[in-house]
Tab-separated table of C-alpha atoms and ligand atoms in Angstrom:
chain	number	residue	atom	x	y	z
A	1	MET	CA	24.389	17.500	-16.704
A	2	THR	CA	22.669	17.454	-13.686
A	3	ASN	CA	23.017	21.178	-13.470
A	4	ASN	CA	20.346	21.253	-16.613
A	5	GLN	CA	17.805	19.303	-14.266
A	6	LEU	CA	16.916	22.497	-12.501
A	7	THR	CA	17.128	24.429	-16.265
A	8	GLN	CA	14.796	22.116	-17.800
A	9	VAL	CA	12.354	22.789	-14.711
A	10	PHE	CA	12.439	26.302	-15.113
A	11	ARG	CA	12.017	26.234	-19.202
A	12	ALA	CA	9.270	24.206	-18.841
A	13	ARG	CA	7.479	26.388	-15.683
A	14	ASP	CA	8.254	29.850	-18.228
A	15	TYR	CA	6.439	28.114	-20.839
A	16	ILE	CA	3.465	27.182	-18.994
A	17	SER	CA	3.832	30.873	-16.668
A	18	LYS	CA	3.279	32.776	-20.264
A	19	ARG	CA	-0.529	30.778	-20.808
A	20	ILE	CA	-1.765	31.234	-17.495
A	21	LYS	CA	-3.150	34.221	-15.174
A	22	THR	CA	-3.157	32.720	-12.552
A	23	ASN	CA	-0.962	30.473	-10.690
A	24	PRO	CA	-2.287	27.239	-9.527
A	25	GLU	CA	-2.228	26.708	-5.918
A	26	ILE	CA	-2.945	22.572	-6.019
A	27	GLY	CA	-1.906	20.181	-8.359
A	28	ILE	CA	-4.070	17.026	-8.915
A	29	ILE	CA	-2.710	14.234	-11.217
A	30	LEU	CA	-4.892	11.842	-12.800
A	31	GLY	CA	-4.926	8.297	-12.789
A	32	SER	CA	-5.820	5.758	-15.625
A	33	GLY	CA	-9.805	6.293	-16.586
A	34	LEU	CA	-9.757	9.459	-14.199
A	35	GLY	CA	-9.665	11.993	-16.728
A	36	ALA	CA	-13.314	12.657	-16.660
A	37	PHE	CA	-12.337	15.399	-13.368
A	38	ALA	CA	-10.567	17.101	-15.534
A	39	ASP	CA	-14.082	18.507	-17.529
A	40	GLU	CA	-14.808	19.907	-14.114
A	41	LEU	CA	-12.361	23.044	-14.642
A	42	LYS	CA	-14.209	26.510	-16.356
A	43	ASN	CA	-12.810	27.562	-18.979
A	44	PRO	CA	-9.369	25.838	-18.769
A	45	VAL	CA	-6.147	26.385	-20.104
A	46	LYS	CA	-5.139	23.169	-21.807
A	47	ILE	CA	-1.460	22.619	-22.401
A	48	PRO	CA	-0.864	19.352	-24.764
A	49	TYR	CA	2.330	17.754	-23.096
A	50	ALA	CA	3.999	17.604	-26.309
A	51	THR	CA	4.288	21.329	-26.568
A	52	ILE	CA	5.735	21.752	-23.068
A	53	PRO	CA	9.830	21.683	-23.086
A	54	GLY	CA	10.618	18.061	-21.182
A	55	PHE	CA	7.247	17.176	-20.729
A	56	ARG	CA	6.373	13.501	-21.842
A	57	LYS	CA	3.534	11.269	-22.773
A	58	SER	CA	1.843	8.405	-21.703
A	59	GLU	CA	0.795	5.690	-24.521
A	60	VAL	CA	-1.225	3.828	-22.295
A	61	LYS	CA	-5.151	3.755	-23.072
A	62	GLY	CA	-7.043	6.067	-20.628
A	63	HIS	CA	-4.329	9.048	-20.194
A	64	SER	CA	-5.018	11.740	-22.429
A	65	ASN	CA	-1.683	13.809	-22.212
A	66	GLU	CA	-2.950	17.687	-21.413
A	67	LEU	CA	-2.100	19.675	-18.736
A	68	TYR	CA	-5.314	21.578	-17.768
A	69	ILE	CA	-4.971	24.828	-15.397
A	70	GLY	CA	-8.272	26.480	-14.173
A	71	ASN	CA	-10.705	27.093	-11.274
A	72	VAL	CA	-12.570	24.307	-9.469
A	73	SER	CA	-14.339	25.015	-6.107
A	74	GLY	CA	-13.095	28.303	-5.751
A	75	LYS	CA	-9.522	27.345	-6.002
A	76	THR	CA	-6.988	27.744	-8.958
A	77	VAL	CA	-5.677	24.460	-10.058
A	78	ALA	CA	-3.186	22.442	-12.222
A	79	ILE	CA	-4.917	18.879	-13.517
A	80	MET	CA	-2.338	16.716	-15.401
A	81	LYS	CA	-5.029	14.443	-17.496
A	82	GLY	CA	-3.131	11.597	-17.611
A	83	ARG	CA	0.312	10.561	-16.480
A	84	TYR	CA	2.989	8.537	-17.952
A	85	HIS	CA	4.857	5.661	-15.833
A	86	TYR	CA	8.142	4.307	-15.469
A	87	TYR	CA	6.892	0.991	-16.864
A	88	GLU	CA	6.442	2.937	-20.085
A	89	GLY	CA	10.418	3.313	-20.545
A	90	TYR	CA	11.146	6.716	-18.749
A	91	SER	CA	13.031	7.392	-16.691
A	92	LEU	CA	11.814	8.160	-12.580
A	93	PHE	CA	13.561	11.947	-13.201
A	94	ASP	CA	11.102	12.503	-16.723
A	95	VAL	CA	8.226	10.372	-14.375
A	96	THR	CA	8.475	13.266	-11.536
A	97	PHE	CA	9.261	15.899	-13.690
A	98	PRO	CA	5.833	17.308	-14.044
A	99	THR	CA	5.426	17.468	-10.199
A	100	ARG	CA	8.726	19.740	-9.783
A	101	VAL	CA	7.135	21.731	-12.607
A	102	LEU	CA	4.307	21.880	-10.814
A	103	HIS	CA	5.979	23.286	-7.957
A	104	SER	CA	8.114	25.966	-9.352
A	105	LEU	CA	4.573	27.419	-10.303
A	106	GLY	CA	3.553	27.306	-7.009
A	107	VAL	CA	1.534	24.253	-6.302
A	108	ASN	CA	2.142	23.600	-2.463
A	109	LYS	CA	-0.477	20.923	-2.375
A	110	VAL	CA	-0.643	17.762	-4.637
A	111	ILE	CA	-3.739	15.207	-4.680
A	112	VAL	CA	-2.387	12.161	-6.722
A	113	THR	CA	-4.644	9.296	-7.661
A	114	ASN	CA	-4.548	6.052	-9.385
A	115	ALA	CA	-6.237	2.829	-10.488
A	116	ALA	CA	-5.156	0.158	-8.594
A	117	GLY	CA	-5.665	-3.571	-7.436
A	118	SER	CA	-7.034	-4.949	-3.962
A	119	LEU	CA	-4.637	-7.219	-1.662
A	120	LYS	CA	-7.569	-7.889	0.419
A	121	LEU	CA	-11.018	-9.063	-0.329
A	122	LYS	CA	-12.946	-6.405	2.124
A	123	ILE	CA	-11.212	-3.695	-0.133
A	124	SER	CA	-13.473	-4.274	-3.284
A	125	PRO	CA	-13.600	-2.916	-6.796
A	126	GLY	CA	-15.444	0.058	-6.979
A	127	ASN	CA	-14.010	1.145	-3.457
A	128	ILE	CA	-12.113	4.498	-3.370
A	129	LEU	CA	-9.365	4.318	-0.522
A	130	LEU	CA	-7.534	7.240	0.695
A	131	ILE	CA	-3.819	6.338	0.894
A	132	LYS	CA	-2.130	6.129	4.188
A	133	ASP	CA	0.898	5.132	3.682
A	134	HIS	CA	3.086	3.229	1.065
A	135	ILE	CA	5.969	0.532	0.576
A	136	ASN	CA	7.648	0.868	-2.165
A	137	LEU	CA	8.680	-2.647	-3.795
A	138	SER	CA	10.266	-1.290	-6.659
A	139	ALA	CA	13.677	-0.872	-5.837
A	140	ARG	CA	13.503	2.638	-7.491
A	141	ASN	CA	13.526	5.822	-5.963
A	142	PRO	CA	13.267	9.485	-8.376
A	143	LEU	CA	15.980	11.079	-6.102
A	144	ILE	CA	18.743	8.402	-6.900
A	145	GLY	CA	20.845	10.637	-9.205
A	146	LEU	CA	19.175	14.018	-9.268
A	147	SER	CA	21.158	17.243	-9.098
A	148	PRO	CA	21.903	18.526	-5.931
A	149	ASP	CA	20.437	21.663	-7.152
A	150	PHE	CA	17.262	20.021	-6.247
A	151	GLY	CA	18.431	19.776	-2.342
A	152	GLU	CA	18.412	17.291	0.532
A	153	LYS	CA	17.824	13.586	-0.464
A	154	PHE	CA	17.661	12.297	2.691
A	155	ILE	CA	14.119	12.906	3.528
A	156	ASP	CA	12.025	12.015	5.968
A	157	LEU	CA	9.196	10.193	5.055
A	158	THR	CA	6.998	9.831	8.135
A	159	ASP	CA	3.986	12.317	7.138
A	160	ALA	CA	4.352	11.538	3.653
A	161	TYR	CA	0.654	11.360	3.110
A	162	SER	CA	0.043	14.742	5.072
A	163	ASN	CA	-2.108	13.495	8.071
A	164	LYS	CA	-4.146	17.191	7.712
A	165	LEU	CA	-5.263	16.504	4.344
A	166	ARG	CA	-6.559	12.954	5.357
A	167	LYS	CA	-8.504	14.360	8.059
A	168	ILE	CA	-10.084	16.857	5.928
A	169	ALA	CA	-10.807	14.273	3.456
A	170	GLU	CA	-12.639	11.936	5.760
A	171	ARG	CA	-14.128	14.320	7.023
A	172	THR	CA	-15.327	15.768	3.770
A	173	ALA	CA	-16.155	12.187	2.455
A	174	LYS	CA	-18.298	11.696	5.693
A	175	GLU	CA	-20.394	14.808	4.652
A	176	GLU	CA	-20.670	13.662	1.301
A	177	LYS	CA	-21.843	10.190	2.196
A	178	ILE	CA	-19.207	8.792	-0.101
A	179	PRO	CA	-17.445	5.325	1.764
A	180	LEU	CA	-14.142	6.162	2.057
A	181	LYS	CA	-11.568	3.268	2.863
A	182	SER	CA	-8.173	3.715	3.784
A	183	GLY	CA	-4.785	1.605	3.224
A	184	VAL	CA	-0.929	1.102	2.868
A	185	TYR	CA	-0.414	1.479	-1.094
A	186	VAL	CA	2.784	-1.125	-2.640
A	187	PHE	CA	4.580	0.158	-5.498
A	188	LEU	CA	5.754	-1.653	-8.166
A	189	THR	CA	6.714	-1.041	-11.466
A	190	GLY	CA	4.596	-3.005	-13.513
A	191	PRO	CA	3.509	-3.532	-16.518
A	192	SER	CA	2.799	-7.205	-15.566
A	193	TYR	CA	0.281	-7.955	-13.114
A	194	GLU	CA	0.812	-9.715	-10.043
A	195	THR	CA	1.199	-13.198	-9.376
A	196	VAL	CA	-0.863	-15.427	-7.006
A	197	SER	CA	2.299	-15.877	-4.707
A	198	GLU	CA	3.359	-12.120	-5.323
A	199	ILE	CA	-0.138	-10.805	-4.041
A	200	LYS	CA	-0.462	-12.841	-1.099
A	201	MET	CA	3.605	-11.658	-0.439
A	202	LEU	CA	2.319	-7.747	-0.897
A	203	ALA	CA	-0.643	-8.654	1.755
A	204	LYS	CA	1.369	-10.144	4.506
A	205	LEU	CA	4.133	-7.393	4.028
A	206	GLY	CA	0.899	-4.743	4.847
A	207	GLY	CA	0.006	-3.478	1.910
A	208	ASP	CA	-3.991	-2.804	1.046
A	209	VAL	CA	-3.260	-2.148	-2.412
A	210	VAL	CA	-0.873	-2.462	-5.311
A	211	GLY	CA	-0.252	-0.313	-8.426
A	212	MET	CA	2.318	1.278	-10.330
A	213	SER	CA	2.403	4.743	-10.061
A	214	THR	CA	2.203	7.296	-7.659
A	215	VAL	CA	5.408	7.001	-5.112
A	216	PRO	CA	8.014	8.551	-7.319
A	217	GLU	CA	5.616	11.682	-7.468
A	218	VAL	CA	4.819	11.317	-3.729
A	219	ILE	CA	8.890	11.009	-3.038
A	220	THR	CA	9.458	13.776	-5.057
A	221	ALA	CA	6.802	15.891	-3.577
A	222	ASN	CA	7.800	15.524	-0.297
A	223	GLN	CA	11.467	16.275	-1.051
A	224	LEU	CA	10.064	19.544	-2.238
A	225	GLY	CA	8.249	20.293	1.152
A	226	MET	CA	4.170	19.794	-0.962
A	227	GLU	CA	1.845	18.302	1.606
A	228	VAL	CA	0.257	14.979	-0.351
A	229	LEU	CA	-2.930	13.603	-0.649
A	230	GLY	CA	-3.396	9.996	-2.228
A	231	ILE	CA	-6.542	8.181	-3.502
A	232	SER	CA	-6.466	5.349	-4.952
A	233	SER	CA	-9.696	3.821	-7.089
A	234	VAL	CA	-9.995	0.389	-6.597
A	235	THR	CA	-10.393	-1.326	-9.880
A	236	ASN	CA	-10.445	-5.038	-9.329
A	237	TYR	CA	-9.098	-7.755	-7.217
A	238	GLY	CA	-5.560	-9.148	-6.915
A	239	THR	CA	-4.645	-12.208	-9.009
A	240	GLY	CA	-5.544	-15.356	-6.801
A	241	LEU	CA	-8.231	-13.421	-4.624
A	242	THR	CA	-11.179	-14.280	-6.699
A	243	LYS	CA	-11.169	-16.558	-9.925
A	244	SER	CA	-11.357	-13.596	-12.160
A	245	LYS	CA	-8.478	-12.607	-14.259
A	246	VAL	CA	-7.298	-8.742	-14.203
A	247	ASN	CA	-7.007	-6.846	-17.830
A	248	HIS	CA	-6.303	-2.856	-18.602
A	249	LYS	CA	-10.062	-2.479	-19.856
A	250	GLU	CA	-11.566	-3.802	-16.887
A	251	VAL	CA	-9.171	-1.077	-14.829
A	252	ILE	CA	-10.569	1.404	-16.707
A	253	ASP	CA	-14.038	0.366	-17.531
A	254	VAL	CA	-14.518	0.497	-13.333
A	255	ASN	CA	-13.094	3.436	-13.075
A	256	LYS	CA	-15.621	5.359	-15.406
A	257	ARG	CA	-18.402	3.799	-12.967
A	258	THR	CA	-16.909	5.027	-9.876
A	259	ALA	CA	-15.495	8.295	-11.897
A	260	ILE	CA	-19.163	10.032	-10.404
A	261	ASP	CA	-18.431	9.737	-6.957
A	262	PHE	CA	-14.519	9.958	-6.848
A	263	ILE	CA	-14.962	13.860	-8.980
A	264	ARG	CA	-17.407	14.484	-6.552
A	265	LEU	CA	-14.889	13.783	-3.630
A	266	LEU	CA	-12.464	15.485	-5.174
A	267	LYS	CA	-14.459	18.570	-5.902
A	268	ALA	CA	-15.498	18.693	-2.305
A	269	VAL	CA	-12.204	17.897	-0.624
A	270	ILE	CA	-10.652	20.851	-2.630
A	271	LYS	CA	-12.549	23.452	-1.191
A	272	ASN	CA	-12.252	22.417	2.253
A	273	ILE	CA	-8.445	22.142	1.444
B	1	HPA	N1	-1.707	-4.454	-10.325
B	1	HPA	C1	-0.785	-3.510	-10.266
B	1	HPA	N2	-1.381	-2.357	-10.787
B	1	HPA	C2	-2.784	-2.083	-10.883
B	1	HPA	C3	-3.788	-3.440	-10.680
B	1	HPA	C4	-3.207	-4.569	-10.359
B	1	HPA	O1	-3.950	-5.281	-10.081
B	1	HPA	N3	-5.278	-2.911	-11.002
B	1	HPA	C5	-4.926	-1.729	-11.399
B	1	HPA	N4	-3.640	-1.096	-11.262
């Protein structure tokens, strides 16, 4: 069964390779409501997830389920316009499969984006936040049960979010005059949002934002030796921080507003890395 996992990755890689002229060097995974960035590509090759062997698709609103490969800021990039999540019932092998496929296509840097809730009043909806580290509170790990063909599983995560790429992102944000926070992302499986007590606990544990994605892909990318940049679009305050309640529509709407700066930042960062 496990041998199969590597074969599955190669099958997807071959399917995609046949449809593109230049292999991508940077991978970008777009979170809820951030899909507009994919439209920045000039004449991209668009491949629906449904056609790629081994890919699944997200049923969540705000995810369009297409892989875009093309050029932006002088680099060939592969963009996942939408991702699927553990909370949709997929295994973590499924969730991290596209990351493995991107790597097999030659991608060595990956930018992982997401929508996240804030755990601190000083981080507000509309802010863009550079992820400096994560806390995996899901009790899940994408390397559990993985085929030995994929290599070492006891991997070091000291530089999980590349210090080098973070410095470039910070410098780029300054140049572009885009305010950029920095913080620790806590991963919970969801799909329910957190209780008031959970939000208090997560802040005490050292988290700055919370979300339901990203960490599986980041662990996988680190196993594969890829450099990772993680960026959150903060869409709401965690429950209990203010009187308002959290809902998915708000998450998407706030992201649409943040998207202009987010896209500008991503384009400039891609040019600089
Ligand atoms: N909690 C968890 N995930 C999220 C949130 C939140 O408040 N907002 C966007 N994704």
